[in-house]
Amino acid sequence: MSKRPSTPIYSSEVYLMACKQFDRAADAISLPEHLRDRVKHPRRAVVVSLPIRRDDGTVALFEGYRVQHNLSTGPAKGGIRFHPDVTLGEVAALAMWMSWKTALVGLPYGGAKGGVIVDPAQLSEAELERLARRYMRELLPFIGPQVDVPAPDVGTNERMMGWMVDTYSDHVGHLAPACITGKPLSLGGSQGRREATGAGVAYLIARYLEDMRVPMAEATVAIQGFGNVGGEAALALVRRGARVVAISDFTGGYFNAGGIDVAKALACVASTRSLAAFDGGEPITNEQLLTLDCTVLVPAALERVITPEIAPRLRCRLLAEAANGPTTFAADRWLEENRPDLEIIPDVLCNAGGVIVSYFEWIQNLENYYWTRDEVLEKLFRQLEQAREAVERQRAKYKFSRRLAAQTLGIQRVADAKAARGLYP
Ligand code: NAD
């Protein structure tokens, strides 16, 4: 076990959860004591005050963070979250998971995450633009194509990445698209980036259902969260022949045994920003959705929704963790011991499609040479498949759960790089 206690600035349930996962994985691979603290603790955290002018002329101040967990294996990489419940500890946990994820899928990156405490729905478009630009402005010394490359996450999108690229570019004096990924195509975004995370989730679900000998046409799917990841995963799964029977967002859930009309639900969100007006299913609670009798459950919203109370009531056969950290440490241990029949695709593998195509976008920006959507998706699935096979080999070799296999692979690679670099001076 790592001896150095975690610094209290990160103190939060979700950071504790990421640390517990790390400690367990480090024990499982007997990670040398002298490396543990270096690999586990975030390299640096930046806290910024973000004053913006409201449309009514008043000034409002928001707080933002960027945690760079690992910079030893390449530029830091990770999304920016705009959400009222963001904490420094949550951002640190998400940054830690980014480190294991980029290492697991073999990307030349470290891990980072950013966040701003704000409910974007309470701001006008112009206010949101000022806040996104101010966030980038404050972080300028810590961002850059070879330093840290942010991307969208919960509450942020392509448009906001466009404003951030513009702000960064203004300051360096030329268009610098490689400073951020998930941008609009017109600013050097990649074909396939918008759908990458959801398409990757659907690809992995299809591969695991094959192993389970469940035909796609017989699979029913429930998805919690209908934003970028959940919405695109739903679309990709329907295209692959599955039946999406339930979806949800912060307004609640919607169930339709005959299959949700995903295109209609997406159109509803595009025009009204939520599913509140969706009339294609009967209302259910998020708890009912999580415990639905279905083939595949896809949490695609926030962390820690599968708790020790929910875990014994899960009725799915495959749990595909599209969100980061949806299953608490205790719930995960309970499932490992009591539900050997339940297949889990852990977050660091399941949602890695997003960062893989972000990497493709960064390469295209650096080379100024752009790929077609087919090329992007083909390379994406190949890279996900390699990561999946590596996880399955690690699992078979050490008799680990799939989560432990994925995390130990990522952690070992970061540890190897730190050991090889040595300590300076
Ligand atoms: P998003 O903001 O586009 O969508 C989030 C969705 O979750 C929205 O539909 C929102 O209404 C819903 N939601 C919020 N609170 C909820 C609740 N209590 N119950 C049910 N639904 C709720 O965010 P996103 O980019 O789709 O990210 C979703 C998850 O996927 C996050 O965990 C994120 O870290 C992870 N992720 C995102 C990407 C990416 O490329 N965007 C990549 C990897 C992982």
Coordinates of C-alpha atoms in Angstrom, one line a residue, residues 7-399:
T7 CA -3.3 15.6 0.1
P8 CA -6.6 17.0 1.6
I9 CA -7.1 19.4 -1.4
Y10 CA -8.4 16.5 -3.5
S11 CA -10.5 15.0 -0.7
S12 CA -13.7 13.7 -2.2
E13 CA -15.5 10.4 -2.6
V14 CA -14.6 10.1 -6.2
Y15 CA -10.9 10.8 -5.7
L16 CA -10.8 8.3 -2.8
M17 CA -12.4 5.8 -5.2
A18 CA -9.7 6.3 -7.9
C19 CA -7.0 6.0 -5.2
K20 CA -8.6 2.7 -3.9
Q21 CA -8.6 1.3 -7.4
F22 CA -5.0 2.4 -7.8
D23 CA -3.9 0.8 -4.5
R24 CA -5.6 -2.4 -5.4
A25 CA -4.0 -2.5 -8.9
A26 CA -0.6 -1.6 -7.6
D27 CA -0.8 -4.4 -5.0
A28 CA -1.9 -6.8 -7.8
I29 CA 1.2 -6.2 -9.9
S30 CA 3.5 -5.7 -6.9
L31 CA 4.4 -2.2 -8.1
P32 CA 7.7 -1.2 -6.3
E33 CA 7.1 1.0 -3.3
H34 CA 9.5 3.7 -4.6
L35 CA 7.3 4.2 -7.7
R36 CA 3.8 4.1 -6.1
D37 CA 3.5 7.7 -4.9
R38 CA 5.0 9.1 -8.1
V39 CA 2.6 7.2 -10.3
K40 CA -0.5 7.8 -8.1
H41 CA -0.4 11.5 -7.1
P42 CA -1.3 14.2 -9.6
R43 CA 1.7 16.1 -11.0
R44 CA 0.1 19.5 -10.7
A45 CA -3.2 21.2 -10.2
V46 CA -4.1 24.7 -11.3
V47 CA -7.0 26.6 -9.7
V48 CA -8.3 29.7 -11.6
S49 CA -10.8 32.4 -10.9
L50 CA -13.0 33.2 -13.9
P51 CA -14.7 36.6 -13.8
I52 CA -17.1 37.2 -16.7
R53 CA -19.5 40.0 -17.6
R54 CA -23.1 38.8 -17.5
D55 CA -25.5 40.0 -20.2
D56 CA -27.1 42.4 -17.7
G57 CA -23.8 44.1 -17.1
T58 CA -23.0 42.6 -13.7
V59 CA -19.8 40.5 -13.1
A60 CA -20.0 36.9 -12.0
L61 CA -17.0 34.9 -10.8
F62 CA -16.6 31.2 -11.4
E63 CA -14.0 28.7 -10.2
G64 CA -12.1 26.4 -12.6
Y65 CA -9.5 23.7 -12.4
R66 CA -7.0 21.8 -14.5
V67 CA -5.3 18.8 -13.0
Q68 CA -2.4 17.3 -14.9
H69 CA -2.0 13.9 -13.4
N70 CA 0.8 12.6 -15.6
L71 CA 3.2 14.3 -18.0
S72 CA 5.9 11.6 -18.1
T73 CA 4.5 9.8 -21.2
G74 CA 3.7 12.8 -23.4
P75 CA 1.5 15.9 -23.4
A76 CA -1.3 15.7 -20.8
K77 CA -4.7 14.9 -22.4
G78 CA -8.2 15.1 -21.0
G79 CA -11.6 16.8 -21.3
I80 CA -13.0 19.9 -19.7
R81 CA -16.2 19.6 -17.7
F82 CA -18.7 22.4 -17.0
H83 CA -21.1 21.2 -14.3
P84 CA -22.4 22.6 -11.0
D85 CA -21.0 19.7 -8.9
V86 CA -17.4 19.8 -10.2
T87 CA -14.8 19.6 -7.4
L88 CA -11.0 19.6 -7.5
G89 CA -11.1 16.0 -6.2
E90 CA -13.4 14.9 -9.0
V91 CA -11.2 16.5 -11.6
A92 CA -8.1 14.9 -10.1
A93 CA -9.9 11.4 -10.2
L94 CA -10.9 11.9 -13.8
A95 CA -7.3 13.0 -14.6
M96 CA -5.9 9.9 -13.0
W97 CA -8.3 7.7 -15.0
M98 CA -7.1 9.5 -18.2
S99 CA -3.5 8.5 -17.4
W100 CA -4.4 4.8 -17.2
K101 CA -6.7 5.1 -20.3
T102 CA -4.1 6.8 -22.6
A103 CA -1.5 4.3 -21.5
L104 CA -3.8 1.3 -21.9
V105 CA -4.7 2.1 -25.5
G106 CA -1.1 3.0 -26.3
L107 CA -1.3 6.8 -26.9
P108 CA 1.8 9.0 -26.5
Y109 CA 0.0 11.1 -23.9
G110 CA -0.2 11.7 -20.2
G111 CA -3.5 12.3 -18.4
A112 CA -5.4 15.4 -17.4
K113 CA -8.8 16.8 -16.8
G114 CA -10.4 20.3 -16.4
G115 CA -13.5 21.6 -14.8
V116 CA -15.6 24.7 -14.1
I117 CA -18.2 24.9 -11.4
V118 CA -21.1 26.1 -13.4
D119 CA -24.5 25.0 -14.7
P120 CA -24.2 25.8 -18.4
A121 CA -28.0 25.8 -18.8
Q122 CA -28.1 28.9 -16.6
L123 CA -25.9 31.0 -19.0
S124 CA -26.7 32.5 -22.3
E125 CA -24.7 31.6 -25.4
A126 CA -22.7 34.8 -25.1
E127 CA -22.0 34.3 -21.4
L128 CA -20.9 30.7 -22.1
E129 CA -18.5 31.9 -24.8
R130 CA -17.0 34.5 -22.4
L131 CA -16.5 31.8 -19.7
A132 CA -15.0 29.3 -22.1
R133 CA -12.6 31.9 -23.5
R134 CA -11.7 33.1 -19.9
Y135 CA -10.9 29.6 -18.8
M136 CA -8.5 29.1 -21.8
R137 CA -7.0 32.5 -21.2
E138 CA -6.2 31.7 -17.5
L139 CA -4.7 28.4 -18.4
L140 CA -2.6 29.6 -21.4
P141 CA 0.8 28.9 -19.6
F142 CA -0.2 25.3 -19.0
I143 CA -1.8 24.4 -22.3
G144 CA -0.3 23.7 -25.7
P145 CA 0.2 21.0 -28.4
Q146 CA 3.2 19.6 -26.6
V147 CA 2.1 20.4 -23.0
D148 CA -1.6 19.6 -22.4
V149 CA -4.3 19.2 -25.0
P150 CA -7.9 19.5 -23.7
A151 CA -11.1 18.2 -25.3
P152 CA -14.9 18.3 -24.5
D153 CA -16.5 16.4 -21.6
V154 CA -19.8 16.8 -19.7
G155 CA -21.4 20.2 -20.4
T156 CA -18.9 21.3 -23.1
N157 CA -19.0 20.7 -26.8
E158 CA -17.5 21.3 -30.2
R159 CA -18.5 25.0 -30.3
M160 CA -16.9 25.7 -27.0
M161 CA -13.7 24.0 -28.2
G162 CA -13.8 26.4 -31.2
W163 CA -13.9 29.4 -28.9
M164 CA -11.0 28.0 -26.9
V165 CA -8.9 27.4 -30.0
D166 CA -9.5 30.9 -31.2
T167 CA -8.5 32.3 -27.8
Y168 CA -5.3 30.3 -27.7
S169 CA -4.5 31.1 -31.3
D170 CA -5.0 34.8 -30.7
H171 CA -2.4 34.7 -28.0
V172 CA 0.2 32.8 -29.9
G173 CA -0.4 34.8 -33.1
H174 CA -1.4 32.1 -35.5
L175 CA -4.0 29.3 -35.8
A176 CA -2.9 26.5 -33.5
P177 CA -5.5 23.8 -33.9
A178 CA -3.4 21.1 -32.1
C179 CA -3.9 22.8 -28.8
I180 CA -7.3 21.3 -28.4
T181 CA -9.4 18.4 -29.8
G182 CA -13.1 17.9 -30.4
K183 CA -13.1 21.1 -32.5
P184 CA -15.4 22.0 -35.4
L185 CA -14.3 20.5 -38.7
S186 CA -13.8 24.0 -40.1
L187 CA -11.0 24.7 -37.5
G188 CA -9.2 21.4 -38.0
G189 CA -11.5 19.0 -36.2
S190 CA -11.4 15.4 -37.2
Q191 CA -14.0 13.5 -39.2
G192 CA -15.6 11.0 -36.8
R193 CA -14.6 12.8 -33.6
R194 CA -18.1 13.8 -32.6
E195 CA -19.3 10.2 -32.7
A196 CA -16.0 8.5 -31.7
T197 CA -16.7 7.8 -28.0
G198 CA -20.3 6.4 -28.7
A199 CA -19.1 4.5 -31.8
G200 CA -16.3 2.9 -29.8
V201 CA -18.7 1.9 -27.0
A202 CA -21.0 0.3 -29.6
Y203 CA -18.1 -1.5 -31.2
L204 CA -17.0 -3.0 -27.9
I205 CA -20.5 -4.0 -26.9
A206 CA -20.8 -5.8 -30.3
R207 CA -17.5 -7.6 -29.7
Y208 CA -18.4 -8.7 -26.2
L209 CA -21.9 -9.8 -27.2
E210 CA -20.2 -12.0 -29.9
D211 CA -18.2 -13.6 -27.2
M212 CA -21.3 -14.1 -25.1
R213 CA -23.1 -15.6 -28.2
V214 CA -25.9 -13.0 -28.0
P215 CA -27.0 -11.9 -31.5
M216 CA -27.2 -8.1 -31.8
A217 CA -30.8 -8.4 -33.0
E218 CA -31.8 -10.0 -29.7
A219 CA -30.1 -7.5 -27.5
T220 CA -32.0 -4.9 -25.6
V221 CA -30.1 -1.8 -24.3
A222 CA -30.8 0.8 -21.6
I223 CA -28.7 4.0 -21.7
Q224 CA -28.4 6.5 -18.8
G225 CA -27.4 9.9 -20.1
F226 CA -28.2 11.1 -23.6
G227 CA -25.5 13.6 -24.3
N228 CA -22.6 13.3 -26.7
V229 CA -21.6 9.8 -25.6
G230 CA -25.0 8.3 -24.7
G231 CA -26.8 9.7 -27.8
E232 CA -24.1 8.6 -30.3
A233 CA -23.8 5.2 -28.6
A234 CA -27.6 4.8 -29.0
L235 CA -27.4 5.7 -32.7
A236 CA -24.5 3.3 -33.3
L237 CA -26.1 0.5 -31.5
V238 CA -29.4 0.8 -33.4
R239 CA -27.4 0.9 -36.6
R240 CA -25.7 -2.4 -35.5
G241 CA -29.2 -3.9 -35.0
A242 CA -29.8 -3.6 -31.3
R243 CA -33.0 -2.4 -29.7
V244 CA -32.6 0.6 -27.3
V245 CA -35.5 0.2 -24.9
A246 CA -34.7 3.0 -22.4
I247 CA -32.8 6.3 -22.4
S248 CA -32.5 9.1 -19.8
D249 CA -31.1 12.5 -19.1
F250 CA -31.2 14.9 -16.1
T251 CA -34.9 15.3 -16.6
G252 CA -35.7 11.6 -16.1
G253 CA -36.0 8.3 -18.1
Y254 CA -38.1 7.1 -21.0
F255 CA -39.0 3.4 -21.6
N256 CA -40.3 1.8 -24.8
A257 CA -40.3 -2.0 -25.0
G258 CA -40.7 -1.9 -28.8
G259 CA -37.6 0.3 -29.1
I260 CA -37.0 4.0 -28.7
D261 CA -36.9 6.1 -31.9
V262 CA -33.4 7.3 -31.3
A263 CA -33.4 9.7 -34.2
K264 CA -36.5 11.4 -32.8
A265 CA -34.9 11.6 -29.3
L266 CA -31.8 13.2 -30.7
A267 CA -33.8 15.7 -32.7
C268 CA -35.7 16.6 -29.4
V269 CA -32.4 17.2 -27.6
A270 CA -31.0 19.2 -30.5
S271 CA -34.0 21.5 -30.5
T272 CA -34.8 21.8 -26.8
R273 CA -31.5 20.8 -25.0
S274 CA -33.2 18.0 -23.1
L275 CA -35.5 15.0 -23.3
A276 CA -38.2 16.7 -21.2
A277 CA -40.5 17.0 -24.3
F278 CA -39.8 13.5 -25.6
D279 CA -43.0 11.6 -26.1
G280 CA -41.6 8.4 -27.5
G281 CA -41.6 6.4 -24.3
E282 CA -43.3 6.1 -20.9
P283 CA -41.6 8.0 -18.0
I284 CA -39.3 6.0 -15.7
T285 CA -36.9 7.1 -13.0
N286 CA -33.2 6.8 -13.4
E287 CA -33.1 4.1 -10.8
Q288 CA -35.7 2.1 -12.7
L289 CA -33.6 2.5 -15.8
L290 CA -30.4 1.2 -14.1
T291 CA -32.2 -1.9 -12.7
L292 CA -34.1 -2.7 -15.9
D293 CA -34.2 -6.3 -17.2
C294 CA -32.1 -5.8 -20.4
T295 CA -29.1 -7.3 -22.1
V296 CA -26.8 -4.3 -22.0
L297 CA -26.8 -1.4 -19.5
V298 CA -24.8 1.7 -20.6
P299 CA -24.2 4.3 -17.9
A300 CA -23.2 7.4 -19.9
A301 CA -23.8 10.3 -17.5
L302 CA -21.8 10.8 -14.3
E303 CA -19.7 8.9 -11.7
R304 CA -20.9 6.7 -8.9
V305 CA -24.4 5.8 -10.0
I306 CA -24.0 2.0 -9.5
T307 CA -23.8 2.0 -5.7
P308 CA -23.8 -1.0 -3.3
E309 CA -27.6 -0.5 -3.1
I310 CA -28.1 -0.6 -6.9
A311 CA -25.5 -3.4 -7.6
P312 CA -27.6 -6.3 -6.2
R313 CA -30.5 -5.1 -8.3
L314 CA -28.8 -5.0 -11.7
R315 CA -30.5 -7.3 -14.2
C316 CA -28.4 -6.7 -17.3
R317 CA -25.9 -9.2 -18.6
L318 CA -23.3 -6.8 -19.9
L319 CA -22.4 -3.5 -18.2
A320 CA -20.7 -1.1 -20.6
E321 CA -19.2 1.8 -18.7
A322 CA -19.4 4.6 -21.2
A323 CA -19.2 7.2 -18.4
N324 CA -16.0 7.6 -16.3
G325 CA -16.2 6.0 -12.8
P326 CA -19.9 5.0 -12.9
T327 CA -19.4 2.0 -10.5
T328 CA -18.3 2.7 -6.9
F329 CA -15.4 0.7 -5.5
A330 CA -17.7 -1.2 -3.1
A331 CA -20.3 -1.9 -5.8
D332 CA -17.6 -3.2 -8.1
R333 CA -16.2 -5.6 -5.4
W334 CA -19.7 -6.8 -4.7
L335 CA -20.3 -7.5 -8.4
E336 CA -17.0 -9.3 -8.7
E337 CA -17.8 -11.6 -5.8
N338 CA -21.5 -12.1 -6.4
R339 CA -22.2 -11.7 -10.2
P340 CA -19.6 -13.8 -12.0
D341 CA -22.1 -14.0 -14.9
L342 CA -22.1 -10.3 -15.4
E343 CA -19.6 -9.1 -18.0
I344 CA -18.2 -5.6 -17.4
I345 CA -16.5 -3.4 -20.0
P346 CA -14.6 -1.0 -17.6
D347 CA -14.6 2.7 -18.3
V348 CA -10.9 3.0 -19.2
L349 CA -11.5 0.6 -22.1
C350 CA -15.1 1.2 -22.9
N351 CA -15.0 5.0 -23.6
A352 CA -11.4 5.1 -24.9
G353 CA -12.7 5.8 -28.5
G354 CA -13.0 9.5 -27.7
V355 CA -9.4 10.0 -26.7
I356 CA -8.2 7.7 -29.6
V357 CA -9.9 9.9 -32.2
S358 CA -8.7 13.0 -30.3
Y359 CA -5.2 11.6 -30.8
F360 CA -6.0 11.2 -34.6
E361 CA -7.2 14.8 -34.7
W362 CA -4.0 16.0 -33.0
I363 CA -1.8 14.1 -35.5
Q364 CA -3.8 15.5 -38.4
N365 CA -3.4 19.0 -37.0
L366 CA 0.4 18.6 -36.5
E367 CA 0.8 17.1 -40.0
N368 CA -1.8 19.4 -41.7
Y369 CA -3.0 16.3 -43.6
Y370 CA -6.6 15.2 -43.1
W371 CA -8.2 11.7 -43.2
T372 CA -11.6 10.5 -44.3
R373 CA -14.3 9.4 -41.9
D374 CA -13.9 5.8 -43.0
E375 CA -10.1 5.9 -42.3
V376 CA -10.7 7.4 -38.9
L377 CA -13.3 4.8 -37.9
E378 CA -11.3 1.9 -39.3
K379 CA -8.2 3.0 -37.3
L380 CA -10.3 3.6 -34.2
F381 CA -11.8 0.1 -34.2
R382 CA -8.4 -1.5 -34.9
Q383 CA -6.8 0.4 -31.9
L384 CA -9.7 -0.5 -29.6
E385 CA -9.5 -4.1 -30.7
Q386 CA -5.8 -4.2 -29.8
A387 CA -6.5 -2.8 -26.4
R388 CA -9.4 -5.2 -25.9
E389 CA -7.1 -8.2 -26.8
A390 CA -4.4 -6.9 -24.4
V391 CA -7.0 -6.7 -21.6
E392 CA -8.2 -10.2 -22.3
R393 CA -4.7 -11.6 -22.3
Q394 CA -3.9 -9.8 -19.0
R395 CA -7.1 -11.1 -17.6
A396 CA -6.4 -14.7 -18.6
K397 CA -2.8 -14.6 -17.5
Y398 CA -3.4 -13.3 -13.9
K399 CA -7.0 -14.3 -13.3

